[in-house]
Every structure is written in structure tokens, then in C-alpha cells.
């Protein structure tokens, strides 16, 4: 008689700027894709406990001496420590072979496992990759090699053990589509027919605005495996951050911290509670306007090429969906007006008036979609 091993499903979206995680025990968690060497951490850290500093943990790989802080609220420590952040930003295979990518991946899993309070769980991981990386077997094989198997991660000096039994990959855009097609209420899984109809029977562009890249795909209806992959653009949100940093004479880290939050009056203020606060609202608004033009140009070049053959085929594009953590930074009205007035975009595309849509929960849409795909595939605790 075969022994059935109880497993747990975890989905991960490890972006250049943010790590998004979901499990049944924790729900959705979002943390900056950064590690802070503990040598530069504040002396008051007392451990990842709710009564002290919640959701910031001290972690290290087994048999490694170097330890790091990681967690959702690491931004709360302020710009004095942000200058020592280590990031995984990169493109293609070079990103995945960085040691910090492995650390962020395993630390993210350990952060979820710690909250599960389960001794040595066996895990099924679901994640997504840019379509170009998804189609590269070397990338898939490398990530699977660092992920699968038994791991010990020390969290606040206590070992957290887990075994990754499987890791399932999907094209990144499929996460957002699945999230908008299917509803998960924590127990049962069923179709949202009104959202299924949104994607069925049309040929649509899909643009994911991330921290490091803008990913563009063309998808035919609900045939999720059929995608025309466009060239990966490196015009992610870091371009906007760079402009804000340059104009405001601040670091990109300070710019990033400022853009996450406005004050009660909707202003972007650096050091609001200090003796010398700096209002960068006008700079941010100019940068958002300029970045929206960048996104417009990406739409033109990725989906509506200027040469005649491509222009004729592009008329068949019925709609464009926009998602990703950077989607909230663009001016939608400005983008729509730009598309309507573009010389490169055929009038047939804009004739319907409903030609562009920002998907709901764009920051976490991918990771929530991966989790739903895992449920549908009967992974983890959802085995038949």
C-alpha cells in the first residue's frame, strides 16, 4: 500500500523589486526584494515577533556564517539602512545564477514555513517566469536544481526545515489571467464565467510592468499555452525611480521609499517627520507623466510595429491588458489619450472604446494566479 505524503502548496512571484508569496496558512504576503546584511542592521532588533518587529526576520542558509534581515516591513527601518540593501535586480540567466536570488527564494519559503508552525513540511511550489525565460530549459533546470530537495534555513537562529518536493513553472502572464478567471475562497475552486468570457474569443496583448522589465505577450483567447513573445524591455519601474532620484538629488532607494506612500494630503514627502522634510510631489508627477509616455512607446513598438505587414496583423489585436507592480504608477487617462492619438496604432484597434484595461490587484495578481493554478492542478494539500 502506497504511503500518501501530506504536502503544502506555496506560490511565489520573485520580482526584481518585490517578492510576493501565498499559502493557505499565511494568505498573500508582499516584501521588498532586498536583503540587509545583519552587520548593518539596527541594534534594537529583538526578533521576528509581533510584540517586537513583526514580519522582519534574521535568516541565514545552513552552514553559512553570513546572515540577513528580510521581511515585509523592512522599509520601516528607513533610508539610513536602505543604503546597505542587497538586491537581485537583473535580467535572464544572469539574475538566476546570483547567490542573492537563491537566498531570496529560500528565505521567502522559510518565512512562510515559520508561520505555518509545521515541523519539516513537504512543499509543492508554483511560480512563474518571463515567457522568454520560461522557454529556456537552462533557466528551468537551474532554478529547479537550487529549489528542490531538503533545506535548513536558520530564522532568528532557530532551524526551519522543509522539503521542496516539486516546483511547477508557468509563463508569467498566465498568473494574472488565471487570477482574473478563477475565484478561490479558501476551500472550493470554481470558474468565474463572466471573467472567462473577458479573455475568450479575442486576441489580446498582455503587458506586465515590473520593477526591472516590461514583459509583453500576445495571447489567443483561453489557449494559455499559445503566446507570441515580444522582446523583453528593460524599461521597468527602475527608470521612473532613476528620474525621480536624479531630479530630487536623492538615492533611488529614497525615491522608492517615497513612492510607496503619500501623506494624508496626497503629497510625496521625504523625511516628513524630520526637521527638514522634502516635498518631491511635483517631481514625482512629472516622472509619472514621462514614464507613461515610455509605456505608450512600449505598446506601440511591442504590439503595433511600423512596417506594413506587422501593422496589418496588429489590427487583429482586440484589447490590451496591463498588470504588474508598476501599473499603478502610470496615468491611465494619459495612456488612453496617447493610444487614441498615436500615428502608429490603427483606428480599428481603438474603435471599440474598450481597448485597454488595468487588471485588478495588479501587484499581487500573478502570485494569486499561480496559487489558483496550483489548486486546479491538485498540488499540495489540494490533492484529489
Phi, psi and omega in degrees: 000128182289143178269125179271122180268125177287129182235167182232138179268131173228133174251146183224136170235098186264090182274171180294330182249332183219146170258126176246135184227150172212137170216166179295326183284323188257342191072203181271133176235142179231127180225149173300142178280061183222152171237144177242116176305130185297342177297336183254007184280159178293149183290343186275002181297126184243007181111156184282068180240145183305326183280351180248264180238090186295146173061021166239126185233157172259122185229153171206150176290152178303137177068011175254142180274331184283132180236159185223159168260143181207143177160170187297325188253024181297336175300334184294343179283348170087176188292338181299329180262338182297335178296343180256007179299142171251133185238162181254013186302134182177181186222138176065205186301330181299328180290316187288336181274357176289142178301325183292332176295315178299316181296313180298320180297308184288324177296322179298315178297316181297324179298321178289315183299321180301320182284341179288336182055041179240131182283119174052061178288153174257128192242144164252123182255136173238131181213176179226159180224153170309144189305321179298319178288325179299327181276357181261107182298334179294321178294312180302312182296322182292314180295319179298324181295318182280341186266313189291149175108189184275138180223145170238120176242131178272119179247116187050044175070008177247134183291133172243116184254140175204159181235118177272107184281324181209154172225122183252133182250145173226155170300141190302319184299333184294333178299312181292322179296313180298322181296327180273347180266327190237145179250135178237119183256013179098343181228311185242156185237127180208166181282147166258095189298327181293329177275331173300319181293335179300324185259345187279144174075010178231163175250117189230150173272147181229119183239123181248111183268105183253185181292322182252332187226164164242119182257134182231133178223156172244127186237142178261107174052227181259016175278078193301335184276353182259113181215135171265108186274128177269171180295131178294126178265142177265022180266044177292187186299339179300336176294315178297315180300321179296320179293316179299315181299318182293313183291327183268358182056049177229173178279161177297328178297315178297320179297318180296316179298321182292322184288342179289334188219139167251161177277187184296338179267005180078020180262152176261111186236132173262129179064044186300327183265010179264178180287340183227070178295151182235117180272116182245021185303311182298322179294316180297316181296321176296319181294321177296319178297316180293323181289327175298324175295324176298315179296319177302315179297322177296319178298317180298312186282327183279323186250341184225076181294152188285328184295152192301315183300314180292325180295320179296319180287331184289340176298335180288353178282118186273331187198160174234130175254138180240134179216189179101159183298338181270356183298329183285353183267354181263158177268105186296317180298318178296321181294316180298315179298319179296321178294317181295329183261002183289137175285341186266349183253122184299147178296334180299330181288320184270357185299327183289336183081343181244059192258354180217143182213130171273122183286150181296149176050050188301329182294319186250006185301319183295311184293325177293323177292320177300320180296316179296322176296323176295320176298315181296330180273003178061043177269165177059225182284359183261020178298144181291000000 
